[in-house]
Amino acid sequence: MPHTPEDKKKALTRLRRIRGQCDALERALESGSDCPPVLQQLAAIRGAVNGLMSEVMEMYLHEEFDSDPDLASGKKQSINTILSLVRTYLK
């Protein structure tokens, strides 16, 4: 969970954007929109949720491990590598 005010604001802003996308999808479904725009909206929502998940995970890992002064720089690099892989996977 984001703990700093900046991180919390950033996560909430993303969540509100996702809510707006879901509301737009609901309106599209209710109005009987064609499949391609609905599928595009679904893909956009999935990407936004994955982006939020990646961001929260990154905040958590940095909070957990970057604050440890005994953690070797190689371990910190490994954390950054893992985050990069997760970001790539979630795209």
PDB file of N, CA and C in Angstrom:
ATOM      1  N   MET A   1       0.847  -1.178   0.000  1.00  0.00           N
ATOM      2  CA  MET A   1       0.000   0.000   0.000  1.00  0.00           C
ATOM      3  C   MET A   1       0.887   1.233   0.000  1.00  0.00           C
ATOM      4  N   PRO A   2       0.580   2.219  -0.828  1.00  0.00           N
ATOM      5  CA  PRO A   2       1.368   3.447  -0.833  1.00  0.00           C
ATOM      6  C   PRO A   2       1.250   4.177   0.504  1.00  0.00           C
ATOM      7  N   HIS A   3       2.376   4.627   1.017  1.00  0.00           N
ATOM      8  CA  HIS A   3       2.366   5.274   2.325  1.00  0.00           C
ATOM      9  C   HIS A   3       2.661   6.765   2.260  1.00  0.00           C
ATOM     10  N   THR A   4       3.464   7.184   1.314  1.00  0.00           N
ATOM     11  CA  THR A   4       3.741   8.615   1.236  1.00  0.00           C
ATOM     12  C   THR A   4       2.545   9.316   0.602  1.00  0.00           C
ATOM     13  N   PRO A   5       2.326  10.573   0.947  1.00  0.00           N
ATOM     14  CA  PRO A   5       1.190  11.303   0.353  1.00  0.00           C
ATOM     15  C   PRO A   5       1.259  11.357  -1.182  1.00  0.00           C
ATOM     16  N   GLU A   6       2.465  11.490  -1.725  1.00  0.00           N
ATOM     17  CA  GLU A   6       2.617  11.561  -3.179  1.00  0.00           C
ATOM     18  C   GLU A   6       2.235  10.233  -3.839  1.00  0.00           C
ATOM     19  N   ASP A   7       2.722   9.135  -3.240  1.00  0.00           N
ATOM     20  CA  ASP A   7       2.416   7.811  -3.791  1.00  0.00           C
ATOM     21  C   ASP A   7       0.928   7.496  -3.680  1.00  0.00           C
ATOM     22  N   LYS A   8       0.336   7.873  -2.559  1.00  0.00           N
ATOM     23  CA  LYS A   8      -1.083   7.631  -2.358  1.00  0.00           C
ATOM     24  C   LYS A   8      -1.903   8.413  -3.383  1.00  0.00           C
ATOM     25  N   LYS A   9      -1.540   9.675  -3.590  1.00  0.00           N
ATOM     26  CA  LYS A   9      -2.254  10.509  -4.559  1.00  0.00           C
ATOM     27  C   LYS A   9      -2.119   9.928  -5.967  1.00  0.00           C
ATOM     28  N   LYS A  10      -0.924   9.473  -6.298  1.00  0.00           N
ATOM     29  CA  LYS A  10      -0.660   8.892  -7.610  1.00  0.00           C
ATOM     30  C   LYS A  10      -1.514   7.637  -7.837  1.00  0.00           C
ATOM     31  N   ALA A  11      -1.579   6.755  -6.837  1.00  0.00           N
ATOM     32  CA  ALA A  11      -2.355   5.526  -6.949  1.00  0.00           C
ATOM     33  C   ALA A  11      -3.849   5.829  -7.039  1.00  0.00           C
ATOM     34  N   LEU A  12      -4.318   6.769  -6.243  1.00  0.00           N
ATOM     35  CA  LEU A  12      -5.742   7.118  -6.272  1.00  0.00           C
ATOM     36  C   LEU A  12      -6.127   7.763  -7.603  1.00  0.00           C
ATOM     37  N   THR A  13      -5.237   8.556  -8.155  1.00  0.00           N
ATOM     38  CA  THR A  13      -5.499   9.164  -9.463  1.00  0.00           C
ATOM     39  C   THR A  13      -5.639   8.086 -10.526  1.00  0.00           C
ATOM     40  N   ARG A  14      -4.754   7.100 -10.506  1.00  0.00           N
ATOM     41  CA  ARG A  14      -4.849   5.986 -11.458  1.00  0.00           C
ATOM     42  C   ARG A  14      -6.153   5.220 -11.260  1.00  0.00           C
ATOM     43  N   LEU A  15      -6.513   4.978 -10.016  1.00  0.00           N
ATOM     44  CA  LEU A  15      -7.738   4.235  -9.722  1.00  0.00           C
ATOM     45  C   LEU A  15      -8.968   4.990 -10.211  1.00  0.00           C
ATOM     46  N   ARG A  16      -8.987   6.282 -10.022  1.00  0.00           N
ATOM     47  CA  ARG A  16     -10.123   7.080 -10.494  1.00  0.00           C
ATOM     48  C   ARG A  16     -10.213   7.068 -12.020  1.00  0.00           C
ATOM     49  N   ARG A  17      -9.069   7.054 -12.681  1.00  0.00           N
ATOM     50  CA  ARG A  17      -9.051   6.962 -14.134  1.00  0.00           C
ATOM     51  C   ARG A  17      -9.616   5.614 -14.583  1.00  0.00           C
ATOM     52  N   ILE A  18      -9.247   4.551 -13.873  1.00  0.00           N
ATOM     53  CA  ILE A  18      -9.772   3.214 -14.178  1.00  0.00           C
ATOM     54  C   ILE A  18     -11.280   3.189 -13.976  1.00  0.00           C
ATOM     55  N   ARG A  19     -11.750   3.798 -12.901  1.00  0.00           N
ATOM     56  CA  ARG A  19     -13.197   3.856 -12.650  1.00  0.00           C
ATOM     57  C   ARG A  19     -13.908   4.560 -13.802  1.00  0.00           C
ATOM     58  N   GLY A  20     -13.334   5.637 -14.299  1.00  0.00           N
ATOM     59  CA  GLY A  20     -13.909   6.345 -15.441  1.00  0.00           C
ATOM     60  C   GLY A  20     -13.962   5.465 -16.683  1.00  0.00           C
ATOM     61  N   GLN A  21     -12.896   4.690 -16.894  1.00  0.00           N
ATOM     62  CA  GLN A  21     -12.885   3.780 -18.039  1.00  0.00           C
ATOM     63  C   GLN A  21     -13.966   2.705 -17.888  1.00  0.00           C
ATOM     64  N   CYS A  22     -14.145   2.198 -16.677  1.00  0.00           N
ATOM     65  CA  CYS A  22     -15.180   1.182 -16.440  1.00  0.00           C
ATOM     66  C   CYS A  22     -16.574   1.770 -16.656  1.00  0.00           C
ATOM     67  N   ASP A  23     -16.770   2.994 -16.221  1.00  0.00           N
ATOM     68  CA  ASP A  23     -18.057   3.655 -16.441  1.00  0.00           C
ATOM     69  C   ASP A  23     -18.327   3.822 -17.937  1.00  0.00           C
ATOM     70  N   ALA A  24     -17.299   4.200 -18.687  1.00  0.00           N
ATOM     71  CA  ALA A  24     -17.447   4.344 -20.143  1.00  0.00           C
ATOM     72  C   ALA A  24     -17.766   2.999 -20.791  1.00  0.00           C
ATOM     73  N   LEU A  25     -17.128   1.941 -20.315  1.00  0.00           N
ATOM     74  CA  LEU A  25     -17.409   0.610 -20.834  1.00  0.00           C
ATOM     75  C   LEU A  25     -18.855   0.211 -20.539  1.00  0.00           C
ATOM     76  N   GLU A  26     -19.322   0.505 -19.350  1.00  0.00           N
ATOM     77  CA  GLU A  26     -20.703   0.189 -18.991  1.00  0.00           C
ATOM     78  C   GLU A  26     -21.680   0.924 -19.911  1.00  0.00           C
ATOM     79  N   ARG A  27     -21.426   2.196 -20.163  1.00  0.00           N
ATOM     80  CA  ARG A  27     -22.296   2.958 -21.065  1.00  0.00           C
ATOM     81  C   ARG A  27     -22.269   2.374 -22.469  1.00  0.00           C
ATOM     82  N   ALA A  28     -21.080   1.958 -22.917  1.00  0.00           N
ATOM     83  CA  ALA A  28     -20.963   1.369 -24.257  1.00  0.00           C
ATOM     84  C   ALA A  28     -21.749   0.071 -24.351  1.00  0.00           C
ATOM     85  N   LEU A  29     -21.684  -0.752 -23.321  1.00  0.00           N
ATOM     86  CA  LEU A  29     -22.423  -2.013 -23.327  1.00  0.00           C
ATOM     87  C   LEU A  29     -23.925  -1.767 -23.268  1.00  0.00           C
ATOM     88  N   GLU A  30     -24.335  -0.816 -22.456  1.00  0.00           N
ATOM     89  CA  GLU A  30     -25.762  -0.509 -22.338  1.00  0.00           C
ATOM     90  C   GLU A  30     -26.335   0.036 -23.641  1.00  0.00           C
ATOM     91  N   SER A  31     -25.519   0.784 -24.377  1.00  0.00           N
ATOM     92  CA  SER A  31     -26.010   1.380 -25.624  1.00  0.00           C
ATOM     93  C   SER A  31     -25.883   0.436 -26.813  1.00  0.00           C
ATOM     94  N   GLY A  32     -25.292  -0.731 -26.595  1.00  0.00           N
ATOM     95  CA  GLY A  32     -25.180  -1.709 -27.676  1.00  0.00           C
ATOM     96  C   GLY A  32     -24.077  -1.397 -28.671  1.00  0.00           C
ATOM     97  N   SER A  33     -22.987  -0.862 -28.202  1.00  0.00           N
ATOM     98  CA  SER A  33     -21.860  -0.535 -29.084  1.00  0.00           C
ATOM     99  C   SER A  33     -21.333  -1.776 -29.790  1.00  0.00           C
ATOM    100  N   ASP A  34     -20.670  -1.538 -30.917  1.00  0.00           N
ATOM    101  CA  ASP A  34     -20.048  -2.628 -31.661  1.00  0.00           C
ATOM    102  C   ASP A  34     -18.920  -3.250 -30.844  1.00  0.00           C
ATOM    103  N   CYS A  35     -18.564  -4.470 -31.219  1.00  0.00           N
ATOM    104  CA  CYS A  35     -17.541  -5.215 -30.480  1.00  0.00           C
ATOM    105  C   CYS A  35     -16.146  -4.571 -30.497  1.00  0.00           C
ATOM    106  N   PRO A  36     -15.634  -4.103 -31.645  1.00  0.00           N
ATOM    107  CA  PRO A  36     -14.262  -3.568 -31.635  1.00  0.00           C
ATOM    108  C   PRO A  36     -14.019  -2.455 -30.616  1.00  0.00           C
ATOM    109  N   PRO A  37     -14.893  -1.446 -30.519  1.00  0.00           N
ATOM    110  CA  PRO A  37     -14.638  -0.425 -29.492  1.00  0.00           C
ATOM    111  C   PRO A  37     -14.735  -0.974 -28.064  1.00  0.00           C
ATOM    112  N   VAL A  38     -15.639  -1.923 -27.844  1.00  0.00           N
ATOM    113  CA  VAL A  38     -15.779  -2.522 -26.513  1.00  0.00           C
ATOM    114  C   VAL A  38     -14.514  -3.297 -26.166  1.00  0.00           C
ATOM    115  N   LEU A  39     -14.014  -4.070 -27.125  1.00  0.00           N
ATOM    116  CA  LEU A  39     -12.772  -4.824 -26.883  1.00  0.00           C
ATOM    117  C   LEU A  39     -11.592  -3.894 -26.643  1.00  0.00           C
ATOM    118  N   GLN A  40     -11.562  -2.793 -27.377  1.00  0.00           N
ATOM    119  CA  GLN A  40     -10.486  -1.819 -27.184  1.00  0.00           C
ATOM    120  C   GLN A  40     -10.558  -1.214 -25.782  1.00  0.00           C
ATOM    121  N   GLN A  41     -11.772  -0.906 -25.337  1.00  0.00           N
ATOM    122  CA  GLN A  41     -11.938  -0.353 -23.990  1.00  0.00           C
ATOM    123  C   GLN A  41     -11.539  -1.371 -22.931  1.00  0.00           C
ATOM    124  N   LEU A  42     -11.912  -2.636 -23.138  1.00  0.00           N
ATOM    125  CA  LEU A  42     -11.508  -3.687 -22.200  1.00  0.00           C
ATOM    126  C   LEU A  42      -9.987  -3.804 -22.121  1.00  0.00           C
ATOM    127  N   ALA A  43      -9.330  -3.741 -23.266  1.00  0.00           N
ATOM    128  CA  ALA A  43      -7.864  -3.817 -23.278  1.00  0.00           C
ATOM    129  C   ALA A  43      -7.256  -2.618 -22.554  1.00  0.00           C
ATOM    130  N   ALA A  44      -7.848  -1.448 -22.730  1.00  0.00           N
ATOM    131  CA  ALA A  44      -7.347  -0.250 -22.047  1.00  0.00           C
ATOM    132  C   ALA A  44      -7.500  -0.383 -20.534  1.00  0.00           C
ATOM    133  N   ILE A  45      -8.633  -0.917 -20.104  1.00  0.00           N
ATOM    134  CA  ILE A  45      -8.858  -1.111 -18.662  1.00  0.00           C
ATOM    135  C   ILE A  45      -7.862  -2.122 -18.106  1.00  0.00           C
ATOM    136  N   ARG A  46      -7.658  -3.217 -18.835  1.00  0.00           N
ATOM    137  CA  ARG A  46      -6.699  -4.229 -18.382  1.00  0.00           C
ATOM    138  C   ARG A  46      -5.300  -3.611 -18.252  1.00  0.00           C
ATOM    139  N   GLY A  47      -4.907  -2.815 -19.230  1.00  0.00           N
ATOM    140  CA  GLY A  47      -3.602  -2.161 -19.172  1.00  0.00           C
ATOM    141  C   GLY A  47      -3.493  -1.202 -17.998  1.00  0.00           C
ATOM    142  N   ALA A  48      -4.570  -0.471 -17.734  1.00  0.00           N
ATOM    143  CA  ALA A  48      -4.557   0.476 -16.617  1.00  0.00           C
ATOM    144  C   ALA A  48      -4.468  -0.244 -15.275  1.00  0.00           C
ATOM    145  N   VAL A  49      -5.197  -1.337 -15.131  1.00  0.00           N
ATOM    146  CA  VAL A  49      -5.142  -2.115 -13.890  1.00  0.00           C
ATOM    147  C   VAL A  49      -3.747  -2.715 -13.710  1.00  0.00           C
ATOM    148  N   ASN A  50      -3.193  -3.256 -14.783  1.00  0.00           N
ATOM    149  CA  ASN A  50      -1.842  -3.815 -14.697  1.00  0.00           C
ATOM    150  C   ASN A  50      -0.822  -2.735 -14.349  1.00  0.00           C
ATOM    151  N   GLY A  51      -0.993  -1.539 -14.895  1.00  0.00           N
ATOM    152  CA  GLY A  51      -0.097  -0.438 -14.563  1.00  0.00           C
ATOM    153  C   GLY A  51      -0.187  -0.063 -13.100  1.00  0.00           C
ATOM    154  N   LEU A  52      -1.392  -0.021 -12.561  1.00  0.00           N
ATOM    155  CA  LEU A  52      -1.570   0.283 -11.143  1.00  0.00           C
ATOM    156  C   LEU A  52      -0.943  -0.805 -10.281  1.00  0.00           C
ATOM    157  N   MET A  53      -1.165  -2.055 -10.660  1.00  0.00           N
ATOM    158  CA  MET A  53      -0.585  -3.154  -9.895  1.00  0.00           C
ATOM    159  C   MET A  53       0.938  -3.074  -9.907  1.00  0.00           C
ATOM    160  N   SER A  54       1.506  -2.792 -11.054  1.00  0.00           N
ATOM    161  CA  SER A  54       2.958  -2.666 -11.175  1.00  0.00           C
ATOM    162  C   SER A  54       3.482  -1.525 -10.313  1.00  0.00           C
ATOM    163  N   GLU A  55       2.772  -0.415 -10.341  1.00  0.00           N
ATOM    164  CA  GLU A  55       3.196   0.753  -9.566  1.00  0.00           C
ATOM    165  C   GLU A  55       3.154   0.476  -8.060  1.00  0.00           C
ATOM    166  N   VAL A  56       2.079  -0.140  -7.595  1.00  0.00           N
ATOM    167  CA  VAL A  56       1.958  -0.449  -6.164  1.00  0.00           C
ATOM    168  C   VAL A  56       3.018  -1.468  -5.755  1.00  0.00           C
ATOM    169  N   MET A  57       3.264  -2.455  -6.610  1.00  0.00           N
ATOM    170  CA  MET A  57       4.289  -3.452  -6.316  1.00  0.00           C
ATOM    171  C   MET A  57       5.673  -2.797  -6.228  1.00  0.00           C
ATOM    172  N   GLU A  58       5.938  -1.879  -7.135  1.00  0.00           N
ATOM    173  CA  GLU A  58       7.219  -1.181  -7.113  1.00  0.00           C
ATOM    174  C   GLU A  58       7.371  -0.368  -5.829  1.00  0.00           C
ATOM    175  N   MET A  59       6.311   0.341  -5.446  1.00  0.00           N
ATOM    176  CA  MET A  59       6.352   1.116  -4.202  1.00  0.00           C
ATOM    177  C   MET A  59       6.648   0.205  -3.016  1.00  0.00           C
ATOM    178  N   TYR A  60       5.971  -0.932  -2.994  1.00  0.00           N
ATOM    179  CA  TYR A  60       6.141  -1.873  -1.893  1.00  0.00           C
ATOM    180  C   TYR A  60       7.569  -2.408  -1.834  1.00  0.00           C
ATOM    181  N   LEU A  61       8.088  -2.861  -2.956  1.00  0.00           N
ATOM    182  CA  LEU A  61       9.441  -3.433  -2.954  1.00  0.00           C
ATOM    183  C   LEU A  61      10.490  -2.404  -2.564  1.00  0.00           C
ATOM    184  N   HIS A  62      10.359  -1.203  -3.080  1.00  0.00           N
ATOM    185  CA  HIS A  62      11.324  -0.164  -2.709  1.00  0.00           C
ATOM    186  C   HIS A  62      11.208   0.185  -1.224  1.00  0.00           C
ATOM    187  N   GLU A  63       9.981   0.243  -0.740  1.00  0.00           N
ATOM    188  CA  GLU A  63       9.776   0.544   0.673  1.00  0.00           C
ATOM    189  C   GLU A  63      10.368  -0.550   1.561  1.00  0.00           C
ATOM    190  N   GLU A  64      10.184  -1.795   1.170  1.00  0.00           N
ATOM    191  CA  GLU A  64      10.658  -2.925   1.958  1.00  0.00           C
ATOM    192  C   GLU A  64      12.178  -3.070   1.937  1.00  0.00           C
ATOM    193  N   PHE A  65      12.779  -2.880   0.772  1.00  0.00           N
ATOM    194  CA  PHE A  65      14.187  -3.243   0.626  1.00  0.00           C
ATOM    195  C   PHE A  65      15.145  -2.055   0.507  1.00  0.00           C
ATOM    196  N   ASP A  66      14.701  -0.941  -0.046  1.00  0.00           N
ATOM    197  CA  ASP A  66      15.617   0.193  -0.182  1.00  0.00           C
ATOM    198  C   ASP A  66      15.942   0.835   1.154  1.00  0.00           C
ATOM    199  N   SER A  67      15.076   0.644   2.133  1.00  0.00           N
ATOM    200  CA  SER A  67      15.310   1.257   3.442  1.00  0.00           C
ATOM    201  C   SER A  67      16.315   0.458   4.268  1.00  0.00           C
ATOM    202  N   ASP A  68      16.685  -0.722   3.802  1.00  0.00           N
ATOM    203  CA  ASP A  68      17.617  -1.579   4.532  1.00  0.00           C
ATOM    204  C   ASP A  68      19.055  -1.195   4.182  1.00  0.00           C
ATOM    205  N   PRO A  69      19.775  -0.556   5.105  1.00  0.00           N
ATOM    206  CA  PRO A  69      21.138  -0.123   4.799  1.00  0.00           C
ATOM    207  C   PRO A  69      22.116  -1.297   4.622  1.00  0.00           C
ATOM    208  N   ASP A  70      21.755  -2.465   5.128  1.00  0.00           N
ATOM    209  CA  ASP A  70      22.634  -3.621   5.025  1.00  0.00           C
ATOM    210  C   ASP A  70      22.474  -4.367   3.700  1.00  0.00           C
ATOM    211  N   LEU A  71      21.497  -3.973   2.910  1.00  0.00           N
ATOM    212  CA  LEU A  71      21.244  -4.651   1.639  1.00  0.00           C
ATOM    213  C   LEU A  71      22.328  -4.258   0.635  1.00  0.00           C
ATOM    214  N   ALA A  72      22.994  -5.239   0.096  1.00  0.00           N
ATOM    215  CA  ALA A  72      24.080  -4.985  -0.856  1.00  0.00           C
ATOM    216  C   ALA A  72      23.527  -4.372  -2.131  1.00  0.00           C
ATOM    217  N   SER A  73      24.375  -3.614  -2.816  1.00  0.00           N
ATOM    218  CA  SER A  73      23.941  -2.954  -4.047  1.00  0.00           C
ATOM    219  C   SER A  73      23.560  -3.969  -5.119  1.00  0.00           C
ATOM    220  N   GLY A  74      24.170  -5.145  -5.101  1.00  0.00           N
ATOM    221  CA  GLY A  74      23.805  -6.194  -6.044  1.00  0.00           C
ATOM    222  C   GLY A  74      22.377  -6.661  -5.828  1.00  0.00           C
ATOM    223  N   LYS A  75      21.973  -6.722  -4.577  1.00  0.00           N
ATOM    224  CA  LYS A  75      20.591  -7.114  -4.263  1.00  0.00           C
ATOM    225  C   LYS A  75      19.623  -6.031  -4.731  1.00  0.00           C
ATOM    226  N   LYS A  76      20.011  -4.772  -4.542  1.00  0.00           N
ATOM    227  CA  LYS A  76      19.159  -3.677  -5.002  1.00  0.00           C
ATOM    228  C   LYS A  76      19.018  -3.722  -6.519  1.00  0.00           C
ATOM    229  N   GLN A  77      20.094  -4.046  -7.208  1.00  0.00           N
ATOM    230  CA  GLN A  77      20.029  -4.181  -8.662  1.00  0.00           C
ATOM    231  C   GLN A  77      19.113  -5.339  -9.040  1.00  0.00           C
ATOM    232  N   SER A  78      19.153  -6.423  -8.278  1.00  0.00           N
ATOM    233  CA  SER A  78      18.269  -7.562  -8.534  1.00  0.00           C
ATOM    234  C   SER A  78      16.805  -7.160  -8.379  1.00  0.00           C
ATOM    235  N   ILE A  79      16.512  -6.340  -7.384  1.00  0.00           N
ATOM    236  CA  ILE A  79      15.149  -5.848  -7.188  1.00  0.00           C
ATOM    237  C   ILE A  79      14.710  -5.041  -8.401  1.00  0.00           C
ATOM    238  N   ASN A  80      15.582  -4.176  -8.893  1.00  0.00           N
ATOM    239  CA  ASN A  80      15.251  -3.375 -10.073  1.00  0.00           C
ATOM    240  C   ASN A  80      15.046  -4.256 -11.298  1.00  0.00           C
ATOM    241  N   THR A  81      15.833  -5.315 -11.422  1.00  0.00           N
ATOM    242  CA  THR A  81      15.675  -6.251 -12.536  1.00  0.00           C
ATOM    243  C   THR A  81      14.329  -6.958 -12.445  1.00  0.00           C
ATOM    244  N   ILE A  82      13.973  -7.395 -11.247  1.00  0.00           N
ATOM    245  CA  ILE A  82      12.682  -8.060 -11.047  1.00  0.00           C
ATOM    246  C   ILE A  82      11.539  -7.106 -11.393  1.00  0.00           C
ATOM    247  N   LEU A  83      11.635  -5.869 -10.945  1.00  0.00           N
ATOM    248  CA  LEU A  83      10.591  -4.891 -11.251  1.00  0.00           C
ATOM    249  C   LEU A  83      10.473  -4.672 -12.755  1.00  0.00           C
ATOM    250  N   SER A  84      11.580  -4.636 -13.426  1.00  0.00           N
ATOM    251  CA  SER A  84      11.566  -4.460 -14.878  1.00  0.00           C
ATOM    252  C   SER A  84      10.870  -5.641 -15.561  1.00  0.00           C
ATOM    253  N   LEU A  85      11.168  -6.840 -15.092  1.00  0.00           N
ATOM    254  CA  LEU A  85      10.528  -8.037 -15.650  1.00  0.00           C
ATOM    255  C   LEU A  85       9.020  -8.029 -15.389  1.00  0.00           C
ATOM    256  N   VAL A  86       8.635  -7.645 -14.193  1.00  0.00           N
ATOM    257  CA  VAL A  86       7.202  -7.597 -13.847  1.00  0.00           C
ATOM    258  C   VAL A  86       6.498  -6.570 -14.723  1.00  0.00           C
ATOM    259  N   ARG A  87       7.101  -5.397 -14.898  1.00  0.00           N
ATOM    260  CA  ARG A  87       6.513  -4.372 -15.757  1.00  0.00           C
ATOM    261  C   ARG A  87       6.325  -4.878 -17.181  1.00  0.00           C
ATOM    262  N   THR A  88       7.324  -5.581 -17.690  1.00  0.00           N
ATOM    263  CA  THR A  88       7.244  -6.128 -19.032  1.00  0.00           C
ATOM    264  C   THR A  88       6.132  -7.163 -19.119  1.00  0.00           C
ATOM    265  N   TYR A  89       6.031  -8.013 -18.127  1.00  0.00           N
ATOM    266  CA  TYR A  89       5.001  -9.047 -18.110  1.00  0.00           C
ATOM    267  C   TYR A  89       3.596  -8.457 -18.062  1.00  0.00           C
ATOM    268  N   LEU A  90       3.435  -7.391 -17.314  1.00  0.00           N
ATOM    269  CA  LEU A  90       2.107  -6.814 -17.122  1.00  0.00           C
ATOM    270  C   LEU A  90       1.649  -5.941 -18.283  1.00  0.00           C
ATOM    271  N   LYS A  91       2.529  -5.642 -19.214  1.00  0.00           N
ATOM    272  CA  LYS A  91       2.122  -4.799 -20.354  1.00  0.00           C
ATOM    273  C   LYS A  91       1.254  -5.554 -21.312  1.00  0.00           C
TER     274      LYS A  91
END
